[in-house]
C-alpha atoms as one frame of an Amber mdcrd trajectory, in Angstrom:
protein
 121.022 -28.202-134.646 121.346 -31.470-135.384 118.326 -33.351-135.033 119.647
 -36.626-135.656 122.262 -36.969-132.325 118.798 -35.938-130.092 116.611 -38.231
-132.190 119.576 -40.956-130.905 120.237 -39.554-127.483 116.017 -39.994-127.332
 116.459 -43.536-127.522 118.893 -44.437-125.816 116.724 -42.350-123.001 114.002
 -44.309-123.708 115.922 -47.760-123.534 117.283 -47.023-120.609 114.393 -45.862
-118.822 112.717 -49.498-119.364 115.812 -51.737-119.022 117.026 -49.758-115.156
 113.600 -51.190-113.249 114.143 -54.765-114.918 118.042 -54.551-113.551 116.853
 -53.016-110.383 115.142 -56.217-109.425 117.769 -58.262-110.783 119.929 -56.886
-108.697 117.771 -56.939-105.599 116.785 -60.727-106.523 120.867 -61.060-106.146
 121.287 -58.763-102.887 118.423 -61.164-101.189 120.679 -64.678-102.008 124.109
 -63.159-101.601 125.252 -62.889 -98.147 127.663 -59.847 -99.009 128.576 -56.773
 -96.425 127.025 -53.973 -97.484 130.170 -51.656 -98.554 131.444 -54.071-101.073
 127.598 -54.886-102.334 127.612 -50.837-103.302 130.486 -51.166-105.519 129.479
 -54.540-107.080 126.171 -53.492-107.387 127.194 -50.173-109.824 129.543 -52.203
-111.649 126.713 -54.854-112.057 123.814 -52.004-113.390 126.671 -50.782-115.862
 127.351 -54.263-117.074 123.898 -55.131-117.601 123.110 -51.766-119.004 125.480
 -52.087-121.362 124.524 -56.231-122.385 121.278 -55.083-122.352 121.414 -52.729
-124.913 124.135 -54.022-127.191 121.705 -57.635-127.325 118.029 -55.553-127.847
 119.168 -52.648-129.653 121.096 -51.475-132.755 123.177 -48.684-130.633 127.423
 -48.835-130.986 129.770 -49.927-128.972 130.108 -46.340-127.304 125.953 -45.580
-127.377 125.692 -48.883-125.048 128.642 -47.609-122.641 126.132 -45.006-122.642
 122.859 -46.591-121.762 124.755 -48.882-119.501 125.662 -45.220-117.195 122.069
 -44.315-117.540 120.893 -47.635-116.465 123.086 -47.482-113.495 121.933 -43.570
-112.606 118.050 -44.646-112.950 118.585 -47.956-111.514 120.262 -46.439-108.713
 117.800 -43.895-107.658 114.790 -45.722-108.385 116.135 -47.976-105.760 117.420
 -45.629-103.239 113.865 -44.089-103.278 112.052 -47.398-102.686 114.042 -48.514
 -99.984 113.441 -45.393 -97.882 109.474 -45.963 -98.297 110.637 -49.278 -96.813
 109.446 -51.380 -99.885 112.921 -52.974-100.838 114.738 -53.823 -97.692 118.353
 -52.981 -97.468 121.518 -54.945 -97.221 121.897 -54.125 -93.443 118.447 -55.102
 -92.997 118.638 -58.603 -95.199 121.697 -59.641 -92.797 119.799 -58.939 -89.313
């Protein structure tokens, strides 16, 4: 086994488990000023958690090129269902709910 890929894939874990609830409310804060319909807000809003996943961990870590790529997917999975999960207990609103 090589101990040295899961000591790396361990970190980029754990950096990506802090950074996707700091982009999650980044990208609420941006759903809440944007008027945007809700389809096209999807799409931006995974391209946006892979961008910043990626920035994110290419400025704060020392992780390659292809280990950010990495963390940036990661981001966007946790950011993703961390969100999904607190808008159905109705704490985040939605984007059909922000334009009624």
């Amino acid at each position: 086994m090589n101990y040295e890929k899961i000591g790396l894939f361990v970190k980029i874990l754990e950096f990506s488990l802090i950074a996707s609830p700091v982009i999650m409310i980044i990208i609420q804060k941006i759903k809440e000023t944007i008027k945007i319909n809700s389809n096209v807000f999807k799409y931006l809003s995974a391209i946006l958690s892979l961008v910043l996943g990626f920035i994110s961990a290419k400025l704060f870590s020392d992780f390659s090129t292809l280990n950010c790529f990495v963390c940036g997917v990661i981001v966007y999975a946790g950011a993703d269902t961390i969100y999904k999960s607190l808008e159905d207990k109705k704490i985040l609103s939605s984007i059909n709910d922000i334009q009624n």
